[in-house]
C-alpha cells in the first residue's frame, strides 16, 4: 500500500510539533524516520495510526484519507507498534497478541482455527511462544517490545508504523525484528535512533528536525558528516562498508561540537 | 530470517483447570447457593423439597407435590424472588465493576466510584424523609433511579471536555460527586426529626433486600441480563481498553465514543440495581479480581464467570445477612463491606509490592 503524507502540520498547545511535512512511502518500501529528540517523529507517526488528528494536511493510504475511514477499516490494513504503556491487569502475553485479531472480528465472534494459527505464528516468529501464558506486565522491556511486534503481526497488516521498535532489544533481537519486518514485504515507516540499523535495513531515510523534514533519500545520500553535524551536532565520519556497501556512521567522542 | 516456530511451544497452556470446567464449577456453586438460600429460614426446608417445588412450578409434570401449599408459597413468593434479586444485583454489580475497571484502566475502580449509587441514595432518602409517594409503591426505586441518573449526567459532563473524556477526570469527578451526594443524603437523614424515617433511610443507605416481592425483581433482573449480554458482546473492545488509549485506537477502536457509550450502559445498569437494593459496596471490586486470578483478564472469558460468581456471592451474603442474628436482619451492605474491606487492603498492599 502507498502511504502519502500531504502537507501535515500538528500544533499542540501553541507549539508546532510537525510543520508542513509531505512524503510518500511506496508499496513495499521501508522508510526510516530519524532525527534528534523532539524532532516530531513520534507526533508524525501518531497522525498515521489515528492517535492524533493533523491540524492541517491529510494522510492517505492508497489514496484514501485515513482520518475519514472507520477506525476498524484502517486497523485491518495498518498496524502500529508503539512504545509500551504499562497496565495492571495481568493480561497474558497470549491475550495481548490475540488483540491483534480484533479489527477482523465482530461482536460475539470467537477466535477460529485460522485466528489461532495466526496468533501462534506471530508468537513463534518473535520468539515469545514460550512466554504465551506469562503475565505481560512482568516481562522485561525487550520481551514486551517483541510481544507488541507480535500483536501488530497478528493484525496481518499491509502497512506498518513502528515507533522505536528496537530500543529495548539486544543485538540479536534487533536484527531479528528488523529482518522480520523487511521480510514481510509490507510498506513500513520505522522511527529509529540507530542510524547504522536504519542504513542497513531501510530503503530510504527521512531525517526530521524541529518538525520539518531536513533530508530524505537513500542512506548513502542522507548520512553525510555535514548533515549529522547540522542536525545532531556531532562530529561523525561516514564510511562505506567495503563488503555490504552500506554507509556506516562512526562518532568521534569528546563532547558535542558546536557548529558555526 | 526468523524461523517460524508456529504452535511448537504453544502447548504451554494456562495453568489451572480448563475454562469449561471453571464455568461448570461456578454454575454448581451458584446452584448450591440458590438451594441453601431457599432452604434456610424460619421454616427450614430440605434441599430435595426445594428443587421439587421449583421443578413443579417450572412444569407440573417434573415433580409430584408431596409438600404443603404453605411451603410452596414460602418458596415461590417469599424466598425465590429475594434470591433472584440478590443474584441479579450481585451479577450486575460484578460485571459493571469489571467493565468500569477496564473503562478507567484502574483495577481498584468500583461501581460506587461514579457517584451513581450516592445519587440513588439522595433520591431514596428524599422519598423516605419527606414521605413522598408520587409513584405509589414504586416511589422509592424510581426516585433512586432518577437520583442515580442525575449523578451520572453530572459526572459525565464534568469529566468531558472538548469531546474527550480522560480517565483521571472521570475518577475525580466521580469521587467528588459521591462525596457531595453522600453529604447531602446524610444531612437529610440527620435533620429529619422522625426516628422511624431516619432508621428507614439509614437501612436503605446500608443496602438490603428485605421484603423483596416479584414486582420489584423484574426490572433490575432484565436490565442486568441484557446489560451483561451487551458487555460480553463488546468484550474485545474492552480488552483493547486495557492496552491503553493509543494502542486501542491503532487497533481500530473509536476510543472516546466507545468509552462514552460504555459509561452510559454501565451507569444505567448500576442505577437500576442500586435503586432497589441500596448501596452494596465492594461486590463490584472483589468479584472481578477473584475471576482474573482464577481465569485471567480476557473479558470474553472473564465476564460470564464474573456474573456467575457475583450472583453466588451476593446470594450467600444475603443468606448470612438474614440468618446470622435471626429474626433480626443485618443490612447486606454491612456483610459485603466486612468481607470486602480487608480484601481491598490486601489487594492494595499486594499491588504496591
XYZ file of C-alpha atoms in Angstrom:
613
model
C 0.000 0.000 0.000
C 1.174 3.506 -0.719
C 1.262 5.820 2.254
C 1.084 9.512 1.459
C 1.604 12.347 3.913
C 0.290 15.572 2.415
C 1.328 18.873 3.969
C 0.727 17.634 7.505
C 1.104 20.082 10.388
C 0.404 19.342 14.031
C 0.041 22.151 16.529
C -0.419 21.237 20.201
C -0.674 23.800 22.969
C 0.631 26.592 20.767
C 3.712 24.633 19.688
C 4.225 23.482 16.112
C 5.413 19.902 16.562
C 5.146 18.961 12.889
C 5.393 21.629 10.175
C 4.128 21.002 6.652
C 5.533 17.545 6.209
C 4.958 15.816 2.884
C 6.311 12.444 1.913
C 5.323 9.334 0.048
C 6.191 5.774 1.010
C 5.891 3.382 -1.916
C 4.276 -0.054 -1.785
C 6.680 -2.438 -0.019
C 9.143 0.298 0.839
C 10.785 0.513 4.275
C 11.372 4.102 5.341
C 13.407 5.038 8.408
C 12.417 8.136 10.341
C 15.369 9.684 12.157
C 16.130 12.898 13.958
C 17.059 14.208 17.395
C 14.750 14.075 20.422
C 11.778 16.363 19.989
C 12.130 16.467 16.198
C 8.474 15.459 15.776
C 8.958 11.828 14.711
C 6.505 10.326 17.182
C 3.940 13.075 16.576
C 4.107 12.486 12.833
C 3.687 8.744 13.339
C 0.674 9.344 15.581
C -1.120 11.074 12.701
C -0.642 7.892 10.643
C -2.336 5.452 13.022
C -5.128 7.813 14.055
C -3.958 8.759 17.520
C -3.565 12.475 16.717
C -5.522 14.270 14.036
C -3.321 16.576 11.951
C -4.081 20.264 12.474
C -3.638 20.694 8.732
C -3.000 18.336 5.850
C -4.008 14.767 5.076
C -2.691 11.244 5.466
C -3.660 8.912 2.637
C -3.449 5.145 2.418
C -3.727 4.123 -1.226
C -5.342 7.489 -1.890
C -7.919 7.155 0.901
C -7.875 9.615 3.812
C -7.144 7.566 6.950
C -8.965 10.121 9.091
C -12.174 9.728 7.083
C -12.416 5.961 7.095
C -13.843 3.962 10.015
C -11.179 3.144 12.627
C -11.650 -0.591 12.105
C -11.090 -0.361 8.367
C -7.718 1.322 8.895
C -6.686 -1.207 11.564
C -7.273 -4.089 9.150
C -4.635 -2.618 6.859
C -2.248 -0.657 9.056
C -0.699 -1.880 12.306
C 1.281 0.210 14.772
C 3.995 -0.860 17.177
C 4.068 1.744 19.930
C 6.146 2.390 22.965
C 4.793 0.080 25.649
C 2.407 1.631 28.146
C 2.076 -0.360 31.334
C -1.138 -1.822 32.638
C -2.008 -3.505 35.884
C -4.349 -6.253 34.789
C -2.210 -9.328 34.342
C -3.175 -9.851 30.734
C -1.213 -12.794 29.456
C 1.169 -12.494 26.511
C -1.276 -14.611 24.524
C -4.168 -12.215 25.341
C -2.097 -9.229 24.203
C -1.171 -10.832 20.878
C -4.754 -12.070 20.374
C -5.891 -8.418 20.496
C -4.349 -8.103 17.054
C -7.268 -10.075 15.632
C -9.844 -7.568 16.950
C -10.114 -5.416 13.798
C -11.067 -8.529 11.827
C -13.822 -9.575 14.235
C -17.394 -8.623 15.012
C -19.223 -8.761 18.341
C -19.596 -12.312 19.729
C -17.126 -13.727 17.157
C -14.780 -16.232 18.756
C -11.223 -16.918 17.618
C -11.464 -19.630 14.963
C -8.731 -22.038 13.915
C -7.326 -19.541 11.403
C -7.071 -16.823 14.081
C -5.362 -19.228 16.471
C -2.873 -20.213 13.791
C -2.112 -16.544 13.079
C -1.604 -15.828 16.796
C 0.618 -18.895 17.218
C 2.645 -17.913 14.170
C 3.156 -14.353 15.456
C 4.230 -15.625 18.891
C 6.655 -18.039 17.262
C 8.195 -15.522 14.898
C 9.004 -13.121 17.696
C 10.423 -15.893 19.843
C 7.877 -15.354 22.637
C 5.800 -18.544 22.295
C 7.362 -19.895 25.474
C 6.028 -16.847 27.331
C 2.474 -17.207 25.956
C 0.868 -17.581 29.363
C 3.164 -15.334 31.359
C 1.657 -12.033 32.586
C 2.615 -9.278 30.137
C 3.337 -6.752 32.913
C 6.092 -8.871 34.400
C 8.162 -9.157 31.207
C 11.401 -7.284 30.592
C 11.347 -4.242 28.298
C 12.761 -6.212 25.396
C 10.299 -9.064 25.808
C 7.387 -6.614 25.916
C 8.626 -4.998 22.737
C 8.707 -8.339 20.948
C 5.181 -9.138 22.162
C 3.905 -5.811 20.803
C 5.528 -6.518 17.432
C 3.838 -9.940 17.505
C 0.490 -8.224 18.148
C 0.995 -5.977 15.119
C 1.881 -9.077 13.092
C -1.356 -10.782 14.198
C -3.247 -7.878 12.624
C -1.940 -9.166 9.268
C -1.370 -5.602 8.050
C -0.160 -4.432 4.661
C 1.362 -1.300 6.194
C 3.235 -0.966 9.469
C 4.171 2.029 11.582
C 6.831 1.314 14.196
C 7.953 3.798 16.846
C 11.409 2.840 18.138
C 10.615 -0.875 17.936
C 14.143 -1.938 18.871
C 15.262 0.435 21.645
C 14.972 -2.210 24.369
C 16.192 -5.142 22.294
C 19.582 -6.848 22.413
C 21.607 -7.012 19.196
C 20.318 -10.427 18.126
C 16.691 -9.465 18.594
C 17.209 -6.063 16.919
C 18.434 -7.824 13.801
C 15.676 -10.422 14.002
C 12.927 -7.831 14.417
C 14.068 -5.580 11.560
C 14.738 -8.599 9.310
C 11.252 -9.798 10.097
C 9.578 -6.512 9.112
C 11.751 -6.345 5.999
C 10.851 -9.927 5.110
C 7.106 -9.289 5.404
C 7.298 -7.079 2.332
C 4.912 -4.570 3.869
C 5.056 -0.823 3.464
C 6.755 0.325 6.665
C 7.676 3.540 8.438
C 10.115 2.950 11.297
C 11.363 5.544 13.749
C 14.942 4.556 14.589
C 17.670 6.224 16.595
C 20.347 3.836 15.434
C 21.422 5.279 12.083
C 23.527 2.236 11.213
C 20.485 -0.008 11.618
C 18.451 2.449 9.563
C 21.073 2.426 6.815
C 21.337 -1.366 6.811
C 17.622 -2.157 6.693
C 15.744 0.742 5.130
C 15.368 1.800 1.518
C 15.334 5.469 2.405
C 15.949 7.581 5.473
C 13.883 10.632 6.339
C 15.596 12.972 8.791
C 13.442 15.399 10.759
C 14.485 18.355 12.854
C 12.249 20.854 14.647
C 9.131 19.432 12.994
C 10.439 19.643 9.434
C 11.974 17.177 7.019
C 15.598 18.210 6.530
C 16.744 15.292 4.401
C 15.054 12.438 2.571
C 16.727 9.867 0.361
C 18.872 6.766 0.099
C 21.055 6.160 3.175
C 24.287 6.952 1.332
C 22.901 10.298 0.182
C 21.402 11.324 3.519
C 24.042 10.227 6.000
C 26.765 12.779 5.462
C 29.091 14.308 8.055
C 27.669 17.716 7.231
C 24.080 16.670 7.913
C 24.977 14.844 11.120
C 26.851 17.922 12.323
C 23.955 20.205 11.490
C 21.088 18.096 12.838
C 22.633 16.136 15.687
C 25.557 18.468 16.467
C 28.024 15.603 16.443
C 31.364 15.094 14.782
C 30.959 11.943 12.706
C 32.677 10.057 9.953
C 30.740 8.080 7.394
C 32.462 5.156 5.704
C 31.010 2.826 3.136
C 31.330 -0.746 4.323
C 33.654 -2.463 1.835
C 31.636 -5.665 1.621
C 27.986 -4.612 2.018
C 28.190 -1.128 0.526
C 26.106 0.193 3.447
C 27.161 3.565 4.901
C 28.374 3.305 8.492
C 28.355 6.203 10.902
C 31.113 6.328 13.472
C 31.159 9.068 16.036
C 34.153 10.908 17.353
C 33.748 11.020 21.081
C 34.667 14.041 23.125
C 31.524 16.079 23.630
C 29.251 17.819 21.204
C 30.650 20.022 18.505
C 29.132 23.439 18.281
C 28.553 24.446 14.696
C 29.011 27.949 13.331
C 15.014 -14.589 8.743
C 13.417 -15.889 11.885
C 12.358 -19.492 11.580
C 8.634 -19.771 12.221
C 8.100 -21.967 15.245
C 4.309 -21.872 14.995
C 2.490 -23.966 17.520
C 5.639 -25.668 18.743
C 5.680 -24.200 22.226
C 2.029 -23.184 22.410
C 1.188 -26.359 24.238
C 2.276 -24.388 27.316
C -1.354 -23.891 28.213
C -2.530 -21.629 31.005
C -2.126 -23.439 34.327
C -5.268 -24.493 36.196
C -8.435 -26.263 35.078
C -9.727 -25.581 31.547
C -12.328 -22.857 31.080
C -15.440 -25.090 30.620
C -14.570 -26.849 33.891
C -14.272 -23.493 35.694
C -17.648 -22.379 34.338
C -19.152 -25.731 35.333
C -17.823 -25.321 38.881
C -19.199 -21.781 39.070
C -22.633 -22.980 37.892
C -22.555 -25.672 40.601
C -21.554 -23.042 43.156
C -24.444 -20.825 42.099
C -26.841 -23.797 42.230
C -25.638 -24.625 45.735
C -26.042 -21.005 46.861
C -29.587 -20.836 45.466
C -30.559 -24.122 47.146
C -29.104 -23.100 50.504
C -30.683 -19.642 50.388
C -34.151 -21.033 49.609
C -33.851 -23.859 52.144
C -32.748 -21.716 55.081
C -35.084 -19.570 57.142
C -37.593 -19.694 59.991
C -39.143 -22.757 58.312
C -36.176 -24.877 57.204
C -36.786 -26.967 54.085
C -34.846 -29.997 52.835
C -32.898 -29.369 49.614
C -34.846 -32.097 47.770
C -38.127 -30.382 48.558
C -36.747 -27.009 47.394
C -35.960 -28.454 43.973
C -39.203 -30.433 43.900
C -41.168 -27.207 44.346
C -39.038 -25.300 41.811
C -39.331 -28.056 39.181
C -43.055 -28.490 39.814
C -43.590 -24.782 39.197
C -41.450 -24.886 36.080
C -43.652 -27.683 34.729
C -46.155 -29.696 36.850
C -45.068 -32.991 35.267
C -41.490 -32.604 36.506
C -42.242 -33.323 40.179
C -45.112 -34.790 42.222
C -46.258 -32.451 45.018
C -45.526 -34.033 48.417
C -45.468 -30.742 50.302
C -47.967 -28.418 51.929
C -49.241 -25.403 49.950
C -47.776 -23.144 52.664
C -44.290 -24.393 51.883
C -44.850 -23.797 48.201
C -45.865 -20.211 48.969
C -42.767 -19.726 51.130
C -40.517 -20.910 48.321
C -42.230 -19.287 45.356
C -43.412 -15.968 46.794
C -41.087 -15.227 49.709
C -37.663 -16.760 49.247
C -37.285 -17.189 45.480
C -37.872 -13.529 44.497
C -35.330 -12.436 47.075
C -32.775 -14.973 45.847
C -33.343 -13.990 42.206
C -32.935 -10.303 43.076
C -29.781 -10.955 45.118
C -28.357 -12.971 42.232
C -29.217 -10.303 39.660
C -27.729 -7.500 41.761
C -24.608 -9.497 42.589
C -24.073 -10.332 38.921
C -24.871 -6.766 37.805
C -22.523 -5.056 40.256
C -19.748 -7.530 39.409
C -19.880 -7.201 35.623
C -20.249 -3.416 35.981
C -17.192 -3.395 38.244
C -15.198 -5.315 35.673
C -16.305 -3.032 32.826
C -15.548 0.087 34.884
C -12.092 -1.171 35.778
C -11.376 -1.514 32.062
C -13.021 1.855 31.352
C -10.834 3.817 33.766
C -7.934 1.368 33.342
C -7.584 1.066 37.071
C -8.101 -2.259 38.845
C -9.314 -0.516 42.010
C -12.398 1.020 40.378
C -15.803 0.090 41.756
C -19.436 0.865 40.807
C -19.620 3.171 43.826
C -16.885 5.223 42.174
C -19.051 7.046 39.675
C -21.229 8.735 42.271
C -24.152 6.817 40.802
C -25.036 4.980 43.998
C -24.697 8.179 46.056
C -27.111 9.838 43.638
C -29.518 6.950 44.118
C -29.087 7.413 47.865
C -30.138 11.067 47.740
C -33.202 10.150 45.676
C -34.222 7.358 48.030
C -33.593 9.323 51.220
C -35.599 12.255 49.873
C -38.613 9.979 49.372
C -38.243 8.365 52.789
C -37.631 11.549 54.772
C -40.281 13.722 53.105
C -42.731 10.840 52.795
C -43.294 11.394 49.058
C -45.448 8.853 47.239
C -45.962 10.310 43.767
C -45.443 6.914 42.128
C -47.130 4.786 44.816
C -45.204 1.670 45.814
C -42.566 2.406 43.171
C -41.807 5.886 44.548
C -38.575 4.815 46.236
C -36.939 2.869 43.386
C -37.988 5.485 40.841
C -36.597 8.328 42.942
C -33.409 6.342 43.497
C -33.056 5.697 39.780
C -33.643 9.372 38.957
C -31.016 10.326 41.543
C -28.572 7.875 40.008
C -29.281 9.217 36.536
C -28.800 12.837 37.653
C -25.463 11.959 39.251
C -24.465 10.133 36.072
C -25.258 13.083 33.826
C -23.374 15.465 36.150
C -20.268 13.259 36.323
C -20.396 12.639 32.594
C -20.365 16.323 31.690
C -17.821 17.217 34.378
C -15.491 14.542 33.030
C -15.863 15.538 29.392
C -14.177 18.427 27.757
C -13.836 19.065 24.066
C -15.474 15.743 23.190
C -12.862 13.775 25.120
C -13.180 12.017 28.446
C -9.958 11.316 30.288
C -9.954 8.642 32.946
C -8.336 10.855 35.563
C -11.074 13.444 35.179
C -13.736 10.737 35.265
C -12.408 9.308 38.521
C -12.007 12.719 40.155
C -15.468 13.866 39.080
C -16.993 10.588 40.310
C -15.280 10.691 43.680
C -16.147 14.364 44.244
C -19.766 13.769 43.208
C -20.028 10.729 45.510
C -18.719 12.731 48.473
C -21.032 15.686 47.900
C -24.118 13.495 47.400
C -23.332 11.345 50.456
C -23.111 14.548 52.463
C -26.499 15.684 51.129
C -28.080 12.310 51.992
C -26.549 12.342 55.471
C -27.763 15.908 56.006
C -31.323 14.909 55.070
C -31.205 11.940 57.433
C -29.737 13.869 60.367
C -32.117 16.817 60.106
C -35.200 14.601 59.888
C -36.924 14.624 63.259
C -38.788 11.369 62.823
C -36.670 8.468 64.218
C -38.613 5.895 62.146
C -37.858 7.739 58.936
C -34.239 8.144 59.964
C -33.944 4.438 60.597
C -35.620 3.537 57.289
C -33.317 5.884 55.389
C -30.180 4.567 57.076
C -31.242 0.981 56.391
C -31.670 1.829 52.705
C -28.284 3.521 52.518
C -26.595 0.463 54.034
C -28.135 -1.741 51.386
C -30.582 -4.568 51.921
C -33.034 -6.863 50.194
C -35.584 -7.355 52.982
C -39.218 -7.673 51.909
C -38.460 -8.330 48.233
C -41.518 -9.268 46.144
C -41.725 -10.273 42.488
C -42.917 -6.793 41.446
C -39.502 -5.197 42.110
C -37.468 -8.103 40.713
C -38.283 -7.906 37.001
C -36.773 -4.572 36.025
C -33.320 -4.987 37.614
C -33.159 -8.651 36.554
C -33.944 -7.765 32.928
C -31.532 -4.805 32.953
C -28.712 -6.964 34.322
C -29.376 -9.779 31.857
C -29.499 -7.502 28.792
C -26.590 -5.373 30.013
C -24.402 -8.394 30.675
C -25.090 -9.803 27.211
C -24.227 -6.401 25.702
C -20.975 -6.230 27.683
C -19.988 -9.740 26.597
C -20.648 -8.556 23.035
C -18.091 -5.769 23.424
C -15.540 -7.844 25.310
C -12.940 -7.459 22.553
C -13.082 -3.641 22.683
C -12.962 -3.916 26.493
C -9.721 -5.861 26.146
C -8.365 -3.120 23.895
C -9.027 -0.507 26.586
C -6.636 -2.411 28.847
C -3.893 -1.915 26.264
C -4.109 1.861 26.563
C -5.754 4.611 24.599
C -3.214 4.895 21.758
C -2.904 1.167 21.249
C -6.696 0.786 21.285
C -7.002 3.500 18.633
C -4.356 1.822 16.479
C -6.279 -1.456 16.789
C -9.371 0.137 15.308
C -11.362 1.312 18.336
C -13.022 4.728 18.368
C -11.914 5.132 21.979
C -13.853 8.232 23.002
C -17.138 7.118 21.526
C -16.804 3.639 22.977
C -15.947 4.970 26.443
C -18.964 7.284 26.443
C -21.355 4.517 25.354
C -19.874 2.097 27.885
C -20.191 4.663 30.649
C -23.890 5.201 29.925
C -24.618 1.461 29.740
C -22.823 0.678 32.995
C -24.351 3.622 34.843
C -27.874 2.587 33.733
C -27.247 -0.946 34.973
C -25.912 0.283 38.314
C -28.735 2.799 38.649
C -31.400 0.151 38.049
C -29.934 -2.295 40.556
C -28.957 0.190 43.255
C -32.452 1.680 43.057
C -33.960 -1.469 44.582
C -31.116 -2.673 46.788
C -29.438 0.414 48.171
C -25.687 0.821 48.064
C -23.978 -2.567 48.349
C -20.258 -1.944 48.344
C -17.203 -3.970 47.363
C -19.021 -6.677 45.328
C -18.054 -4.918 42.106
C -14.488 -4.577 43.318
C -13.803 -8.061 44.636
C -15.502 -10.367 42.135
C -13.620 -9.136 39.045
C -10.336 -9.599 40.889
C -11.100 -13.116 42.050
C -12.109 -14.030 38.491
C -8.937 -12.520 36.995
C -6.867 -14.553 39.448
C -8.805 -17.708 38.514
C -9.096 -17.454 34.728
C -7.233 -14.357 33.526
C -8.195 -10.882 32.329
C -9.575 -11.657 28.833
C -13.118 -10.260 29.064
C -14.553 -12.848 26.699
C -13.905 -15.478 29.365
C -13.900 -13.334 32.480
C -17.276 -11.569 32.108
C -19.522 -14.681 32.157
C -17.521 -16.090 35.070
C -17.787 -12.788 36.972
C -21.565 -12.748 36.541
C -21.884 -16.283 37.956
C -19.515 -15.671 40.856
C -21.071 -12.297 41.724
C -24.566 -13.824 41.769
C -23.449 -16.684 44.029
C -21.543 -14.321 46.341
C -24.412 -11.907 46.935
C -26.923 -14.745 47.431
C -24.687 -16.199 50.153
C -24.034 -12.732 51.640
C -27.775 -12.071 51.770
C -28.364 -15.511 53.313
C -25.831 -14.638 56.004
C -27.419 -11.211 56.485
C -30.854 -12.665 57.259
C -29.843 -15.771 59.269
C -26.835 -14.666 61.345
C -28.841 -12.980 64.103
C -32.339 -14.141 63.053
C -35.050 -12.985 63.390
C -33.178 -9.660 63.111
C -31.643 -8.798 59.735
C -28.255 -7.212 59.108
C -28.135 -4.947 56.032
C -26.304 -6.990 53.392
C -24.095 -3.981 52.607
C -22.501 -4.419 56.040
C -21.685 -8.066 55.277
C -20.134 -7.261 51.905
C -18.143 -4.367 53.398
C -16.839 -6.586 56.237
C -15.617 -9.112 53.666
C -14.598 -6.539 51.057
C -12.680 -4.004 53.133
C -9.922 -6.389 54.246
C -9.761 -7.841 50.729
C -9.308 -4.371 49.253
C -6.467 -3.608 51.672
C -4.799 -6.943 50.935
C -5.070 -6.217 47.223
C -3.632 -2.729 47.629
C -0.641 -4.000 49.610
C -0.054 -6.808 47.138
C -0.052 -4.374 44.208
C 2.267 -1.864 45.838
C 4.976 -4.524 46.188
